[in-house]
PDB file of C-alpha atoms in Angstrom:
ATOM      1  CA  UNK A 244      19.369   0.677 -11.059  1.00  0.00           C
ATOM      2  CA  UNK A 245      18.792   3.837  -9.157  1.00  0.00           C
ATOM      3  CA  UNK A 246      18.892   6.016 -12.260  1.00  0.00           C
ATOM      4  CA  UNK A 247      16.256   3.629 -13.855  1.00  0.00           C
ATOM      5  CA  UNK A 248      13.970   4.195 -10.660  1.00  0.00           C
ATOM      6  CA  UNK A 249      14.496   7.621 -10.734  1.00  0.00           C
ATOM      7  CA  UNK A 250      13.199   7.578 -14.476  1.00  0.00           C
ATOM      8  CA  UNK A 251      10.483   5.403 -13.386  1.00  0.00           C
ATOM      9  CA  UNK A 252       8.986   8.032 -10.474  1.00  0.00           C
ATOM     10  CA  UNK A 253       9.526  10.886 -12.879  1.00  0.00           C
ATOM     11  CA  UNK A 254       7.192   8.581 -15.299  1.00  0.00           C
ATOM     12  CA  UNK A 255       4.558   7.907 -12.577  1.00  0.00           C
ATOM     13  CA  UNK A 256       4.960   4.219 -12.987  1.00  0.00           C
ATOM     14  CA  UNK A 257       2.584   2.026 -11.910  1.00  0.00           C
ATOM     15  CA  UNK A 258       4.034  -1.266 -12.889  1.00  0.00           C
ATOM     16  CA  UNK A 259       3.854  -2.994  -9.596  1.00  0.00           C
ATOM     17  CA  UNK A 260       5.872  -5.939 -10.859  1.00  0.00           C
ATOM     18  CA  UNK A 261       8.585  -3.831 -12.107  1.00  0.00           C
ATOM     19  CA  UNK A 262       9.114  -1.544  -9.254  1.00  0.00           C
ATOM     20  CA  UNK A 263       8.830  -4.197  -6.652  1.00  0.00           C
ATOM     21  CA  UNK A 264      11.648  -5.479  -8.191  1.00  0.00           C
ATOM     22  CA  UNK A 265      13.878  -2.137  -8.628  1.00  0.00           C
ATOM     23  CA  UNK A 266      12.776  -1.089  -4.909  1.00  0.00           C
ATOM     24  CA  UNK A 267      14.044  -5.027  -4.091  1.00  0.00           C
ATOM     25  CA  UNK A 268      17.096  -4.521  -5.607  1.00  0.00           C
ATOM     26  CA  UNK A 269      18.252  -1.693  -4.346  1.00  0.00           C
ATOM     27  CA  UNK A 270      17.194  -2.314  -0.561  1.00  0.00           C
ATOM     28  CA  UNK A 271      16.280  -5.592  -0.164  1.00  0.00           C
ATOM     29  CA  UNK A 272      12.992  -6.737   1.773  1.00  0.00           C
ATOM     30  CA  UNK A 273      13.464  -3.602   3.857  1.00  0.00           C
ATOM     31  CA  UNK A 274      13.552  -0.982   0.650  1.00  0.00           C
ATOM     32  CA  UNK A 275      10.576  -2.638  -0.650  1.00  0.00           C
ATOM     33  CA  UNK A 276       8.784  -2.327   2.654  1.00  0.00           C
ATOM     34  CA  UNK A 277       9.954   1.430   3.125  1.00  0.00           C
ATOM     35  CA  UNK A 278       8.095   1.979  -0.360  1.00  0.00           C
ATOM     36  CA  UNK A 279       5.766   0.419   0.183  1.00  0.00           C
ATOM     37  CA  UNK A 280       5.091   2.214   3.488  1.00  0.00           C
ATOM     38  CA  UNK A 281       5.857   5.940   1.870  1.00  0.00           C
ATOM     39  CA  UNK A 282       2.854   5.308  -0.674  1.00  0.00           C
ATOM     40  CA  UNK A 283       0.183   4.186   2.268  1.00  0.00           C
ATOM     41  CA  UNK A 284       2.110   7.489   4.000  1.00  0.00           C
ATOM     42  CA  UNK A 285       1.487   9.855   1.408  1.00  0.00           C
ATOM     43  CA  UNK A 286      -1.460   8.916   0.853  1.00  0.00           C
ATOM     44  CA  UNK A 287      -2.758   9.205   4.441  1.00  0.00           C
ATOM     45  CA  UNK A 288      -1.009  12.505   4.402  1.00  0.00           C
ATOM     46  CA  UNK A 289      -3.504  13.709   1.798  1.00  0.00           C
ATOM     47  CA  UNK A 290      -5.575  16.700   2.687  1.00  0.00           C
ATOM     48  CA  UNK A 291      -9.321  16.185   3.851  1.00  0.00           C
ATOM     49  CA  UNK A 292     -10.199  17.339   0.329  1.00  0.00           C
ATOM     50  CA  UNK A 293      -8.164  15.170  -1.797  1.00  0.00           C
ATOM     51  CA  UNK A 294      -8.574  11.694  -0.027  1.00  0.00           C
ATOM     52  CA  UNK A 295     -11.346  10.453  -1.151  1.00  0.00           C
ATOM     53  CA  UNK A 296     -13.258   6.826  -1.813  1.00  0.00           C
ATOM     54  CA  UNK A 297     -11.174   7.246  -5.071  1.00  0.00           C
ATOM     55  CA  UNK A 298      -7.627   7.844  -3.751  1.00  0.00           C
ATOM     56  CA  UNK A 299      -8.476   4.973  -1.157  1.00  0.00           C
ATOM     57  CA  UNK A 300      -9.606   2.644  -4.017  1.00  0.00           C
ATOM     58  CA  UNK A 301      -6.785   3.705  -6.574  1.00  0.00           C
ATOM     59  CA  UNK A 302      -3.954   2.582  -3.232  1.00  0.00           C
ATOM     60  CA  UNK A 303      -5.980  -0.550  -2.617  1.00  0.00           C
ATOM     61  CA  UNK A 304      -5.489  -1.716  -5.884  1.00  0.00           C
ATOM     62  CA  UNK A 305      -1.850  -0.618  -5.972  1.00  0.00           C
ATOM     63  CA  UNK A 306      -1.383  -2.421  -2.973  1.00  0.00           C
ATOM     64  CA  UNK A 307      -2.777  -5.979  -4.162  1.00  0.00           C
ATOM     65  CA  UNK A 308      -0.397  -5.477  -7.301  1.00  0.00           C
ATOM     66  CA  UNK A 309       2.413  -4.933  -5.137  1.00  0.00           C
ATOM     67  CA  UNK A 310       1.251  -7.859  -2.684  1.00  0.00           C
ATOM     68  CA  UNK A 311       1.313 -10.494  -5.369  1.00  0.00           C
ATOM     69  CA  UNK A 312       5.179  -9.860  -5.373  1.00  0.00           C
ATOM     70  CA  UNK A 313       5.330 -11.261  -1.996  1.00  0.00           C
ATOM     71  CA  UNK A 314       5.432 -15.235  -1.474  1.00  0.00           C
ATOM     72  CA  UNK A 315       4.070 -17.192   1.067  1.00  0.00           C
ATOM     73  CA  UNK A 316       0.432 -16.303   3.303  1.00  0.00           C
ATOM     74  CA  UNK A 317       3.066 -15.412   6.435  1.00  0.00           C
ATOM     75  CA  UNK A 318       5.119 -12.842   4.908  1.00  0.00           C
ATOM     76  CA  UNK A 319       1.960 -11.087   2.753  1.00  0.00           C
ATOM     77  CA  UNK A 320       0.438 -11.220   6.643  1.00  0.00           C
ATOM     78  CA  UNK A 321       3.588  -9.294   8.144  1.00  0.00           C
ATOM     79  CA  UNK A 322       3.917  -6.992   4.672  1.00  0.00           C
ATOM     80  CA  UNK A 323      -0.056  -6.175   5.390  1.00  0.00           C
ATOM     81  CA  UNK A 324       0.657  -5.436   8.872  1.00  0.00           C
ATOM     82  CA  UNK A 325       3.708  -3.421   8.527  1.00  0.00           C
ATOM     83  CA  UNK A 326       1.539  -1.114   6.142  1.00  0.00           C
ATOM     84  CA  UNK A 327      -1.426  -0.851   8.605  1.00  0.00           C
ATOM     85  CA  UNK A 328       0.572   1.018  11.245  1.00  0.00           C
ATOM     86  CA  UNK A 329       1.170   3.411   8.503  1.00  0.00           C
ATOM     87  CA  UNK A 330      -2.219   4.369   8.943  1.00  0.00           C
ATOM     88  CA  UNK A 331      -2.397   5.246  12.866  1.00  0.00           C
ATOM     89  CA  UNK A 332      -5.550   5.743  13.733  1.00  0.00           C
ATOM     90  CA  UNK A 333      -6.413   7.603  10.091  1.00  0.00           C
ATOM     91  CA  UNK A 334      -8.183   4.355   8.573  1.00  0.00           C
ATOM     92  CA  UNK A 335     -11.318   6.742   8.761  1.00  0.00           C
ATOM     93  CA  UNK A 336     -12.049   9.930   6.698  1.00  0.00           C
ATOM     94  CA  UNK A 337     -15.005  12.356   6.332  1.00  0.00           C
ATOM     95  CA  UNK A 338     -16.726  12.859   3.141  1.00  0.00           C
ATOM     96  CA  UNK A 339     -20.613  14.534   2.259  1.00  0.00           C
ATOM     97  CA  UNK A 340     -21.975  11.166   3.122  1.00  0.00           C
ATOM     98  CA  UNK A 341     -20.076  10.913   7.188  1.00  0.00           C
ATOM     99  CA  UNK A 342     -17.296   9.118   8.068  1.00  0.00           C
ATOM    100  CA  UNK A 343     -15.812   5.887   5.942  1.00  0.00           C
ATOM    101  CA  UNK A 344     -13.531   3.572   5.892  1.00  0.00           C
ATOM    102  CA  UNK A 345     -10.246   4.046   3.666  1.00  0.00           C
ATOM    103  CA  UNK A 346     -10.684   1.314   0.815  1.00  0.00           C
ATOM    104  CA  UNK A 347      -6.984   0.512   1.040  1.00  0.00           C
ATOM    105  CA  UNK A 348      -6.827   0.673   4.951  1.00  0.00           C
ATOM    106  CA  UNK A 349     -10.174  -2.366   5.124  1.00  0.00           C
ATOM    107  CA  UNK A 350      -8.109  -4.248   2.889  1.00  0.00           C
ATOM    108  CA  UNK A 351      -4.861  -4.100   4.516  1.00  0.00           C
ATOM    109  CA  UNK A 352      -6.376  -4.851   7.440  1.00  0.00           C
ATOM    110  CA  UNK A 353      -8.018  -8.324   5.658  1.00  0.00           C
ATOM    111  CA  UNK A 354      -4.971  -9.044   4.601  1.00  0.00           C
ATOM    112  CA  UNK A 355      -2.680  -8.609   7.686  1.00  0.00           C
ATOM    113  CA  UNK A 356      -6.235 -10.037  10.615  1.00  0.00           C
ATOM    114  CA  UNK A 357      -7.913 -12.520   8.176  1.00  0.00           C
ATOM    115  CA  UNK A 358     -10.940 -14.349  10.047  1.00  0.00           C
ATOM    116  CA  UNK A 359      -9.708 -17.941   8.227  1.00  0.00           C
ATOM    117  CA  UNK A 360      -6.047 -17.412   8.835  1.00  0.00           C
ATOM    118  CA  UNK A 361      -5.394 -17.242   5.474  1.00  0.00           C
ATOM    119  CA  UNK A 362      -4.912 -13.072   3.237  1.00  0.00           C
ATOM    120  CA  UNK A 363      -7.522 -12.461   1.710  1.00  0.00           C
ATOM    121  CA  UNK A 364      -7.744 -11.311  -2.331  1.00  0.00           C
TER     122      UNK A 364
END
């Protein structure tokens, strides 16, 4: 398994459904989460220049692939909220237009503080 998910990073593979269930078998709940965590932490580690609306946008819809692997509204909420703290504080970047909001940071936090108690889409 861990030589097929080292092929599968070399390949930039964006098969949520598939690597949900490599990082699942090879760590449990916990390796999934740590993945899941190192992509919002990359991605927060971007430079000024390269996080963009874009980048934000591209995670957020990584992140709702790899959130329809988890069952049940309670876990999603805990998954969601695990990933926010990845952010600390960065949910916010500058671009030519002021400040925004990371795309993929307003979701998680939707997902993990929804106003009708239920994760959002």
């Amino acid at each position: 398994m861990a030589t097929l998910l080292e092929a599968l990073d070399r390949q930039d593979c964006q098969d949520a459904e598939l690597l949900a269930r490599c990082w699942r078998a090879l760590g449990g709940e916990v390796g999934f989460d740590a993945h899941c965590t190192e992509l919002v932490a990359a991605h927060v580690a971007l430079p000024a220049k390269e996080r963009t609306k874009r980048t934000g946008d591209d995670l957020k819809r990584r992140l709702q692939a790899l959130s329809r692997t988890v069952r049940g509204a309670e876990p999603k909420r805990a998954w969601a909220a695990k990933l926010l703290v990845a952010f600390d504080g960065k949910e916010n970047f500058k671009t030519n237009k002021g400040d925004i909001v990371d795309p993929a940071a307003a979701w998680l936090r939707q997902q993990a503080e929804p106003k009708d108690g239920k994760p959002g889409k």
